[in-house]
XYZ file of C-alpha atoms in Angstrom:
669
model
C -29.721 -20.699 45.794
C -28.984 -20.646 42.078
C -29.168 -17.806 39.555
C -32.133 -19.442 37.795
C -35.295 -21.181 39.007
C -35.309 -24.943 39.386
C -37.965 -27.538 38.625
C -38.979 -29.682 41.580
C -40.406 -32.973 40.319
C -42.912 -34.729 42.560
C -44.972 -37.914 42.462
C -47.559 -39.412 44.803
C -46.341 -42.993 44.873
C -48.381 -45.754 46.490
C -45.258 -47.617 47.561
C -41.542 -47.079 47.869
C -40.958 -49.620 45.098
C -43.220 -47.652 42.759
C -41.343 -44.430 43.508
C -38.040 -46.163 42.831
C -39.405 -47.096 39.414
C -40.438 -43.488 38.727
C -36.883 -42.414 39.614
C -35.725 -44.357 36.556
C -38.069 -42.474 34.220
C -37.427 -39.491 31.927
C -39.289 -37.076 34.188
C -36.841 -37.653 37.013
C -33.910 -37.188 34.646
C -35.333 -33.834 33.522
C -36.031 -32.462 37.015
C -33.533 -30.321 38.924
C -34.720 -31.467 42.346
C -36.973 -34.394 43.292
C -39.490 -34.054 46.082
C -39.801 -37.325 47.981
C -43.236 -37.353 49.592
C -42.446 -39.713 52.448
C -46.014 -39.498 53.757
C -47.756 -40.829 50.642
C -46.416 -44.404 50.204
C -47.701 -46.714 52.914
C -44.136 -47.875 53.480
C -42.487 -44.496 52.884
C -41.208 -43.875 56.435
C -39.617 -47.336 56.531
C -37.654 -46.671 53.325
C -36.469 -43.098 53.842
C -32.769 -43.842 53.505
C -33.262 -46.052 50.458
C -35.376 -43.432 48.672
C -32.996 -40.571 49.361
C -30.008 -42.639 48.273
C -31.699 -43.848 45.079
C -32.885 -40.462 43.817
C -31.026 -39.400 40.647
C -31.313 -35.737 41.664
C -31.003 -33.789 44.922
C -33.893 -34.636 47.237
C -36.408 -32.312 48.844
C -37.953 -34.453 51.597
C -41.552 -33.773 52.584
C -43.733 -35.500 55.153
C -47.115 -33.790 55.182
C -49.677 -34.118 57.981
C -53.205 -35.303 57.204
C -54.619 -31.925 58.217
C -52.565 -30.338 55.417
C -53.480 -32.792 52.672
C -50.848 -35.413 53.444
C -51.176 -38.979 54.656
C -48.918 -39.070 57.695
C -51.210 -40.195 60.500
C -48.765 -40.701 63.399
C -47.838 -38.022 65.915
C -45.670 -34.949 65.408
C -42.698 -36.522 67.195
C -42.725 -39.408 64.753
C -43.038 -37.037 61.793
C -40.062 -34.947 62.888
C -38.091 -38.164 63.368
C -38.833 -39.120 59.741
C -37.582 -35.732 58.525
C -34.451 -36.046 60.674
C -33.733 -39.434 59.118
C -34.164 -37.915 55.665
C -31.654 -35.212 56.522
C -29.195 -37.708 57.939
C -29.590 -39.791 54.751
C -28.419 -36.875 52.636
C -31.553 -35.008 51.564
C -30.494 -31.643 50.122
C -33.687 -29.897 51.250
C -36.359 -30.570 53.839
C -39.838 -29.039 53.746
C -40.501 -27.633 57.220
C -43.894 -26.065 57.879
C -44.014 -22.618 59.419
C -45.553 -23.916 62.671
C -42.786 -26.397 63.497
C -41.164 -25.541 66.832
C -37.883 -23.643 66.892
C -36.227 -26.566 68.658
C -37.237 -29.010 65.914
C -36.182 -26.543 63.211
C -32.720 -26.406 64.797
C -32.526 -30.196 64.958
C -33.476 -30.587 61.296
C -31.036 -27.873 60.256
C -28.378 -29.751 62.173
C -28.554 -32.605 59.655
C -26.951 -30.303 57.081
C -30.040 -30.123 54.854
C -31.366 -26.786 53.664
C -34.779 -25.780 54.976
C -37.800 -24.838 52.857
C -40.285 -23.139 55.197
C -43.784 -23.764 53.892
C -47.342 -22.711 54.386
C -50.380 -24.029 52.493
C -53.710 -22.207 52.755
C -57.144 -22.819 51.280
C -57.311 -19.276 49.883
C -55.050 -16.259 50.124
C -55.736 -14.498 53.431
C -56.201 -10.755 53.769
C -52.696 -10.531 55.223
C -51.059 -12.671 52.532
C -48.322 -10.092 51.909
C -47.226 -10.015 55.539
C -47.521 -13.805 55.750
C -45.078 -14.119 52.872
C -42.636 -11.716 54.513
C -42.832 -13.720 57.738
C -42.120 -16.942 55.877
C -38.934 -15.663 54.277
C -37.782 -14.128 57.564
C -37.974 -17.457 59.405
C -34.847 -19.555 59.938
C -34.369 -21.362 56.663
C -32.972 -21.107 53.166
C -36.142 -20.618 51.099
C -39.903 -20.512 51.576
C -43.038 -21.837 49.883
C -46.479 -20.192 49.979
C -49.335 -22.029 48.242
C -53.037 -21.241 47.951
C -55.168 -24.202 46.932
C -58.064 -22.188 45.560
C -58.513 -18.838 43.858
C -59.096 -17.063 40.585
C -57.340 -14.602 38.318
C -57.258 -11.837 40.952
C -55.589 -14.221 43.398
C -53.107 -15.267 40.712
C -52.162 -11.633 40.139
C -51.793 -11.099 43.867
C -49.624 -14.201 44.316
C -47.317 -13.240 41.456
C -47.031 -9.714 42.860
C -46.067 -11.112 46.263
C -43.371 -13.282 44.697
C -41.988 -10.351 42.736
C -41.961 -8.009 45.722
C -40.275 -10.545 47.988
C -37.665 -11.506 45.393
C -36.760 -7.855 44.694
C -35.229 -8.796 41.345
C -33.517 -12.015 40.264
C -34.213 -15.392 41.851
C -35.581 -14.831 45.333
C -36.241 -17.022 48.343
C -40.012 -17.443 47.996
C -41.803 -19.829 45.643
C -45.537 -20.191 45.357
C -48.577 -20.631 43.167
C -52.364 -20.840 43.179
C -53.261 -24.465 42.494
C -56.527 -23.573 40.736
C -54.616 -21.370 38.278
C -52.038 -23.541 36.441
C -50.578 -20.441 34.772
C -49.079 -19.329 38.087
C -46.583 -22.190 38.075
C -44.519 -21.219 34.980
C -45.264 -17.522 35.497
C -43.769 -17.656 38.997
C -40.398 -18.378 37.402
C -40.293 -14.943 35.732
C -41.167 -13.054 38.923
C -38.411 -14.557 41.058
C -39.584 -17.926 42.427
C -36.627 -20.243 43.138
C -38.660 -23.438 42.645
C -41.540 -24.488 40.393
C -43.254 -27.774 41.169
C -44.251 -30.231 38.431
C -45.226 -33.900 38.210
C -42.571 -36.486 37.412
C -45.228 -38.285 35.355
C -48.689 -37.299 34.108
C -51.314 -37.201 36.818
C -48.944 -36.410 39.660
C -50.922 -38.640 42.010
C -51.123 -36.023 44.770
C -54.608 -34.796 43.957
C -53.498 -31.488 42.451
C -53.503 -30.407 38.811
C -50.007 -29.612 37.628
C -47.881 -29.821 34.494
C -45.326 -32.560 34.092
C -41.619 -31.831 34.300
C -41.195 -32.666 30.621
C -44.277 -30.664 29.679
C -43.041 -27.639 31.611
C -39.691 -27.808 29.848
C -41.256 -28.260 26.415
C -44.486 -26.242 26.271
C -43.494 -23.464 28.681
C -40.024 -23.184 27.133
C -38.418 -23.613 30.529
C -34.899 -22.935 29.318
C -36.022 -19.448 28.267
C -37.959 -18.617 31.451
C -35.866 -16.321 33.621
C -36.631 -13.618 36.154
C -37.690 -10.540 34.217
C -38.359 -12.401 30.954
C -41.356 -10.758 29.211
C -44.365 -13.016 28.761
C -46.832 -12.929 25.880
C -50.089 -14.285 27.253
C -52.765 -16.294 25.492
C -55.993 -15.295 27.230
C -59.272 -17.170 26.944
C -61.829 -19.200 28.839
C -60.122 -22.580 28.267
C -56.876 -22.227 26.375
C -54.580 -24.910 27.813
C -55.130 -27.020 24.701
C -54.427 -24.217 22.234
C -51.585 -24.730 19.779
C -51.072 -20.978 19.440
C -48.259 -20.794 22.034
C -46.401 -23.652 20.321
C -46.361 -21.753 17.024
C -45.597 -18.391 18.618
C -42.730 -19.738 20.696
C -41.228 -21.424 17.635
C -41.358 -18.083 15.813
C -39.985 -16.147 18.797
C -37.039 -18.504 19.084
C -36.308 -18.286 15.357
C -36.662 -14.563 14.704
C -37.432 -12.853 18.019
C -38.525 -11.021 20.022
C -37.097 -12.462 23.246
C -40.415 -13.352 24.876
C -42.207 -16.553 25.916
C -45.853 -17.327 25.161
C -47.869 -18.873 28.016
C -51.572 -19.735 28.353
C -53.792 -18.228 31.046
C -57.397 -19.426 31.269
C -59.618 -16.959 33.094
C -63.196 -15.703 33.256
C -62.296 -12.011 33.421
C -59.373 -10.551 31.426
C -58.952 -7.510 33.714
C -56.349 -9.128 36.053
C -54.308 -10.202 33.019
C -54.353 -6.693 31.574
C -53.159 -5.368 34.916
C -50.439 -8.060 35.029
C -49.114 -6.893 31.649
C -48.750 -3.392 33.057
C -47.461 -4.371 36.488
C -44.812 -6.835 35.342
C -44.060 -5.049 32.077
C -44.874 -8.127 30.046
C -44.940 -8.058 26.248
C -48.708 -8.295 25.793
C -51.339 -10.891 25.004
C -53.193 -12.790 22.334
C -56.893 -12.710 23.183
C -59.406 -15.363 22.214
C -62.976 -16.423 23.011
C -64.799 -14.941 24.893
C -62.733 -11.903 25.851
C -62.112 -9.930 22.646
C -64.939 -7.411 23.081
C -64.319 -7.058 26.834
C -60.659 -6.309 26.258
C -61.585 -3.594 23.764
C -63.903 -2.012 26.326
C -61.252 -2.267 29.053
C -58.596 -0.596 26.907
C -60.964 2.171 25.870
C -61.645 2.827 29.539
C -57.899 3.364 30.091
C -57.986 6.620 28.128
C -54.561 7.979 27.254
C -52.830 4.874 28.668
C -54.167 2.766 25.780
C -54.473 2.958 22.011
C -56.802 1.114 19.639
C -55.773 0.469 16.040
C -58.099 0.928 13.062
C -58.748 -2.791 12.533
C -59.701 -3.388 16.165
C -61.933 -0.323 16.081
C -63.602 -1.470 12.851
C -64.156 -5.027 14.043
C -65.144 -3.998 17.554
C -62.799 -6.522 19.125
C -59.175 -6.779 20.264
C -57.319 -10.045 19.769
C -53.813 -8.685 20.425
C -52.412 -6.451 23.164
C -48.912 -5.022 22.792
C -47.268 -3.042 25.586
C -45.176 -0.092 24.480
C -43.759 1.621 27.544
C -46.724 2.622 29.687
C -49.209 2.297 26.838
C -51.187 -0.795 25.934
C -52.069 -0.952 22.251
C -55.067 -2.999 21.136
C -54.899 -4.616 17.701
C -56.966 -7.040 15.671
C -54.975 -9.517 13.582
C -58.014 -11.739 12.962
C -59.007 -9.446 10.123
C -55.642 -9.591 8.350
C -55.177 -13.264 9.232
C -58.516 -14.160 7.656
C -57.603 -12.211 4.522
C -54.185 -13.896 4.336
C -55.671 -17.386 4.762
C -58.300 -16.872 2.082
C -55.773 -15.325 -0.311
C -53.688 -18.506 -0.150
C -56.553 -20.498 -1.630
C -58.462 -18.105 -3.863
C -58.439 -14.805 -5.703
C -60.215 -12.738 -3.069
C -60.408 -9.825 -5.489
C -62.906 -11.853 -7.489
C -65.273 -11.680 -4.524
C -66.024 -8.021 -5.298
C -69.725 -7.597 -5.911
C -70.431 -11.216 -4.873
C -72.089 -12.471 -1.727
C -69.777 -13.282 1.189
C -71.652 -15.583 3.583
C -70.771 -15.369 7.278
C -72.094 -18.041 9.621
C -72.454 -16.846 13.213
C -72.814 -13.487 14.918
C -70.037 -13.290 17.519
C -66.785 -11.355 17.561
C -65.136 -13.633 14.991
C -68.100 -13.136 12.650
C -67.668 -9.372 12.969
C -64.128 -9.689 11.566
C -65.454 -11.669 8.599
C -68.177 -9.074 7.906
C -65.604 -6.296 8.024
C -63.334 -8.155 5.590
C -66.241 -8.752 3.213
C -66.943 -5.032 3.066
C -63.275 -4.225 2.458
C -63.173 -6.703 -0.410
C -66.163 -5.008 -2.011
C -68.278 -8.105 -1.438
C -71.828 -8.173 -0.064
C -71.710 -9.518 3.521
C -74.590 -11.884 4.303
C -75.065 -13.194 7.840
C -76.835 -16.414 8.787
C -76.997 -17.042 12.535
C -79.298 -18.643 15.074
C -79.620 -15.308 16.938
C -81.278 -12.860 14.520
C -80.869 -9.875 16.821
C -77.112 -10.476 17.122
C -76.828 -10.965 13.378
C -78.638 -7.688 12.706
C -76.191 -5.889 15.011
C -73.349 -6.725 12.622
C -74.690 -4.241 10.089
C -74.990 -6.744 7.248
C -77.867 -8.286 5.336
C -79.288 -11.194 7.326
C -81.051 -14.325 6.132
C -83.421 -16.501 8.111
C -82.863 -19.956 6.628
C -80.083 -22.071 5.183
C -81.846 -22.134 1.832
C -82.020 -18.335 1.818
C -78.288 -18.246 2.602
C -77.486 -20.619 -0.264
C -79.670 -18.617 -2.638
C -77.328 -15.626 -2.316
C -74.778 -17.679 -4.344
C -71.766 -16.711 -2.184
C -68.224 -16.760 -3.522
C -66.845 -17.179 0.006
C -68.322 -18.827 3.101
C -66.773 -18.292 6.536
C -67.972 -20.398 9.456
C -67.380 -18.329 12.600
C -69.405 -20.568 14.925
C -68.174 -23.129 17.483
C -70.482 -25.762 15.979
C -69.425 -28.792 13.993
C -66.184 -30.327 15.269
C -64.905 -33.401 13.404
C -67.630 -36.004 13.226
C -70.302 -33.495 14.224
C -73.018 -31.686 12.297
C -72.265 -28.410 10.485
C -74.405 -25.358 11.207
C -75.012 -25.022 7.455
C -75.003 -27.599 4.674
C -72.527 -26.437 1.988
C -74.111 -28.957 -0.340
C -76.958 -26.448 -0.736
C -74.675 -23.968 -2.493
C -75.457 -23.788 -6.213
C -71.923 -22.786 -7.220
C -68.409 -23.732 -6.213
C -67.262 -21.551 -3.316
C -64.316 -21.084 -0.972
C -65.286 -22.367 2.498
C -63.228 -21.490 5.596
C -64.012 -22.820 9.066
C -62.395 -20.927 11.957
C -62.453 -24.012 14.192
C -58.975 -25.529 14.576
C -58.652 -29.316 14.638
C -56.214 -31.862 13.285
C -58.926 -33.509 11.166
C -61.463 -31.758 8.929
C -64.365 -30.203 10.800
C -67.917 -31.178 9.939
C -68.207 -28.060 7.768
C -65.002 -28.695 5.839
C -65.700 -32.393 5.366
C -69.146 -31.590 3.967
C -67.741 -28.806 1.771
C -65.051 -31.083 0.358
C -67.619 -33.753 -0.497
C -69.637 -31.079 -2.299
C -66.619 -30.045 -4.371
C -65.880 -26.681 -2.748
C -62.438 -25.227 -1.980
C -61.781 -25.749 1.736
C -59.583 -23.644 4.020
C -58.831 -25.057 7.504
C -58.944 -22.842 10.556
C -55.257 -23.476 11.185
C -54.427 -21.380 8.102
C -56.102 -18.357 9.696
C -54.593 -19.052 13.122
C -51.084 -19.193 11.642
C -51.588 -16.030 9.609
C -52.901 -13.946 12.491
C -50.177 -15.297 14.821
C -47.510 -14.322 12.269
C -48.897 -10.785 12.341
C -48.680 -10.801 16.146
C -44.990 -11.672 15.961
C -44.368 -8.621 13.788
C -46.433 -6.362 16.072
C -44.198 -7.448 18.952
C -41.126 -6.329 17.038
C -40.031 -9.616 15.533
C -39.011 -10.168 11.939
C -41.653 -11.654 9.614
C -41.656 -15.317 10.662
C -41.472 -18.466 8.579
C -45.197 -19.079 8.126
C -44.661 -22.578 6.734
C -42.547 -23.458 9.728
C -45.192 -22.115 12.099
C -47.838 -24.148 10.327
C -45.742 -27.316 10.576
C -45.377 -26.745 14.325
C -49.113 -26.170 14.597
C -49.953 -29.324 12.668
C -47.706 -31.443 14.901
C -49.194 -29.909 18.041
C -52.744 -30.409 16.772
C -52.073 -34.034 15.968
C -50.595 -34.576 19.413
C -53.653 -32.931 20.976
C -56.401 -34.490 18.846
C -55.161 -37.885 17.666
C -56.411 -40.802 19.770
C -54.334 -43.111 21.909
C -55.591 -46.490 20.701
C -55.419 -49.462 23.071
C -55.449 -52.852 21.366
C -54.936 -56.431 22.475
C -56.628 -59.784 22.823
C -59.665 -60.376 25.001
C -59.087 -59.899 28.732
C -55.884 -57.873 28.261
C -57.477 -55.012 30.237
C -58.025 -52.435 27.508
C -61.234 -50.966 28.942
C -60.043 -50.842 32.538
C -56.654 -49.398 31.614
C -58.260 -47.021 29.132
C -60.497 -45.404 31.733
C -57.556 -44.845 34.058
C -55.294 -43.605 31.265
C -57.912 -41.089 30.144
C -58.239 -39.821 33.718
C -54.465 -39.441 34.108
C -54.055 -37.564 30.814
C -57.261 -35.533 31.047
C -58.650 -37.078 27.852
C -62.077 -38.435 26.977
C -62.573 -42.195 27.058
C -64.115 -44.009 24.106
C -64.756 -47.757 24.383
C -65.840 -49.331 21.086
C -67.807 -52.129 22.769
C -69.673 -49.639 24.945
C -70.415 -47.512 21.885
C -71.993 -50.551 20.241
C -74.040 -51.176 23.366
C -75.144 -47.534 23.340
C -76.225 -47.817 19.697
C -78.132 -51.073 20.135
C -79.304 -51.031 23.726
C -77.929 -54.561 23.938
C -74.756 -55.862 25.554
C -71.981 -57.162 23.341
C -71.988 -60.438 25.272
C -75.710 -60.864 24.642
C -75.242 -60.300 20.907
C -72.415 -62.809 20.685
C -74.200 -65.430 22.778
C -77.232 -64.997 20.512
C -75.103 -65.820 17.470
C -75.165 -62.251 16.140
C -71.442 -61.922 15.510
C -71.883 -60.704 11.882
C -74.100 -57.869 13.107
C -71.653 -57.091 15.890
C -68.703 -56.975 13.471
C -70.552 -54.568 11.166
C -71.222 -52.259 14.109
C -67.620 -52.639 15.276
C -66.396 -51.433 11.892
C -68.749 -48.442 12.152
C -67.598 -47.347 15.610
C -63.915 -47.801 14.709
C -64.388 -45.362 11.832
C -66.266 -42.939 14.084
C -63.445 -43.043 16.659
C -61.279 -41.102 14.207
C -63.397 -38.048 14.896
C -63.355 -38.083 18.698
C -60.687 -35.431 19.378
C -58.238 -36.144 22.170
C -59.627 -39.541 23.153
C -58.265 -42.731 24.608
C -59.900 -45.440 22.495
C -60.207 -48.976 23.853
C -60.782 -51.301 20.903
C -62.488 -54.648 21.043
C -60.246 -57.663 20.677
C -61.308 -58.099 17.052
C -60.368 -54.623 15.812
C -57.712 -56.210 13.608
C -60.450 -57.916 11.588
C -61.464 -54.549 10.118
C -58.451 -53.903 7.914
C -59.455 -50.566 6.399
C -61.055 -49.029 9.504
C -58.265 -50.130 11.830
C -55.545 -49.004 9.425
C -57.084 -45.510 9.270
C -57.356 -45.309 13.067
C -53.781 -46.566 13.518
C -52.415 -44.159 10.909
C -53.916 -41.128 12.665
C -53.612 -42.246 16.273
C -50.967 -43.816 18.476
C -51.431 -47.551 19.002
C -50.506 -49.167 22.315
C -50.595 -52.955 22.553
C -51.476 -54.615 25.865
C -50.554 -58.281 26.076
C -49.916 -61.130 28.479
C -49.169 -64.849 28.162
C -52.119 -67.012 27.199
C -52.254 -68.554 30.668
C -52.836 -65.133 32.238
C -55.521 -64.183 29.715
C -57.294 -67.520 30.150
C -57.237 -67.154 33.948
C -58.835 -63.714 33.641
C -61.447 -65.108 31.272
C -62.285 -67.806 33.799
C -62.973 -65.156 36.412
C -65.013 -63.046 33.978
C -66.457 -65.480 31.391
C -66.822 -64.255 27.804
C -69.030 -65.563 25.023
C -67.362 -68.196 22.857
C -66.762 -67.175 19.260
C -66.068 -70.682 17.992
C -66.700 -74.291 18.998
C -63.066 -74.606 20.066
C -61.903 -74.740 23.666
C -61.019 -71.353 25.216
C -57.294 -72.150 24.917
C -57.587 -73.161 21.259
C -59.770 -70.161 20.454
C -57.262 -67.793 22.090
C -54.353 -69.380 20.221
C -56.168 -68.918 16.933
C -56.909 -65.269 17.724
C -53.287 -64.670 18.630
C -52.143 -66.134 15.323
C -54.665 -64.118 13.311
C -54.503 -60.751 15.036
C -51.262 -60.095 16.878
C -49.152 -59.519 13.778
C -51.543 -56.692 12.822
C -51.395 -55.171 16.280
C -47.625 -55.438 16.591
C -47.097 -53.833 13.192
C -49.222 -50.855 14.232
C -48.094 -50.471 17.859
C -45.601 -47.858 18.967
C -45.590 -49.226 22.498
C -46.176 -52.729 23.846
C -46.826 -53.373 27.531
C -46.703 -56.781 29.190
C -49.619 -56.534 31.621
C -49.248 -59.967 33.177
C -48.019 -58.825 36.588
C -49.268 -55.219 36.597
C -52.500 -53.741 37.916
C -54.521 -51.436 35.657
C -53.359 -48.208 37.321
C -49.701 -49.137 36.951
C -50.221 -49.939 33.272
C -52.019 -46.612 32.772
C -49.227 -44.736 34.519
C -46.566 -46.423 32.398
C -48.374 -45.608 29.167
C -48.906 -42.020 30.336
C -45.223 -41.634 31.211
C -44.239 -42.945 27.782
C -46.717 -40.575 26.115
C -45.281 -37.624 28.066
C -41.729 -38.511 27.033
C -42.777 -39.073 23.433
C -44.387 -35.615 23.333
C -41.217 -34.044 24.698
C -39.198 -35.691 21.924
C -41.637 -34.670 19.165
């Protein structure tokens, strides 16, 4: 074993040739060990020696039975023979399940490979602790214990088992709960020798997992060591948050020596216990756990402390461990004040109305700030009883809210992402105001876009997120961070998260088919401009074109291209004529990442023959295609960051290649 955990890269290839191609990718280069799943490719057993020899990193050979989620359908004798051949071919490690006979274990060990004794269970059994001890006591060099399903309590239990078995430093037991992605990087700080990740996005083994490059980049792999304190980001769905990116940049620049990781959970109690048990640094707390964390800390009595801001707001958004005490803070209040102060003289708000939209925990922070500024807090929310509980004046209608003539408006609702509808029309305001929306997106939210059109001063939610995160760094003992630098990191991360991947190309290049598969691999939404037009009109694109309605179709195409800008985190498949809309396409290309799919004319014409398309001219299909290539491809090539020749590739292979490029591009960003 080594003195630090290692990343095991894995990939569910459909063929040996496909896996050999993945070996040449950046994910394989970044892995420490490569798991070769011999059972998954149809021809895997026939190419064992070739695969082991071709791997750029030491091989961990696995051949999983069907009953355990694998694809090996032959008998146990044949399976053991495959593993023996892998060992003889030079595999560094072989995955050997805990029920393999002692005789076969001896034979496999005789090849010179190290043995990873493994057990996979649906859920953690009652005797999970003793099961783990049995695994590490078996003949072998390391062990793997995986639960497919479970929640936050199971994650805490798994991490505790790993820590107890490792007894400090890198131990002999690795493991995770598949349903809880956080357990993968977190296992590295409690002693796991291996952490599994996908060589390319998707993984292709039916399990959600980070990529090797993503684990190194987002989880700051080079800083994850046994005993390293973690600063958690807790929320219902926080994997897409840019908070950890900004915090980790600040930690690396000014300290403290901690790593920020996301943990999505329904109940924060197991995370609070994990902070105590593993002596982690603390946590940033977001929706919907801020009030529950305050109640949990208050219930701890002398083992917890609540600061004045958290007490005033009635919510904790930051936990800091100091010895045996957990201190609850609220940096939303100060972060909101800092963000507003960057754009306006908040002192001038004294005596003026301060309009708060919403009635949740975030709204409570805004009401508290309004009172501290000497302003008159006014609350407009769809739940009157919740609004009244904030202790401020409430209004029943948007017109009543506007009539208060607020100096500052804070939108603390989840409504109105980019392209959506704001919960309040800032155009109703009779005077110029400062408008802040707490939602965090790369493009202006519906509220901010409307406010800007109405001539108001707009403050994006990222400004508040950066300011409150900077305060968290200081609470953890770090020096005041470079706020501009944190914001730059946040802006890059937001753009990476929200900007669309735009597929372009001529007709029949496979944009829609590839787009659906690419979206599935990357966990993004899929947005097809032709389908959007069909949804708007109730008529197929082909029917419109065959009816001679191309001008109408092109007008709608321009409309949906513009709308695609405001579909956060989408894969957008454009119609073949997207290049005809110079302004709309230029805006989409400038914000998103353009990928060009192309093939020789003969291939595209053959596809068109199989799936006939409406003619756009009186020319022959070949002449029409040649004209489109001349008119459009220079636009597409000028915008594209990646071009893929799809002539000999199926849609899934194209999607996988684009996803692998996207993963590598993110790592280099």
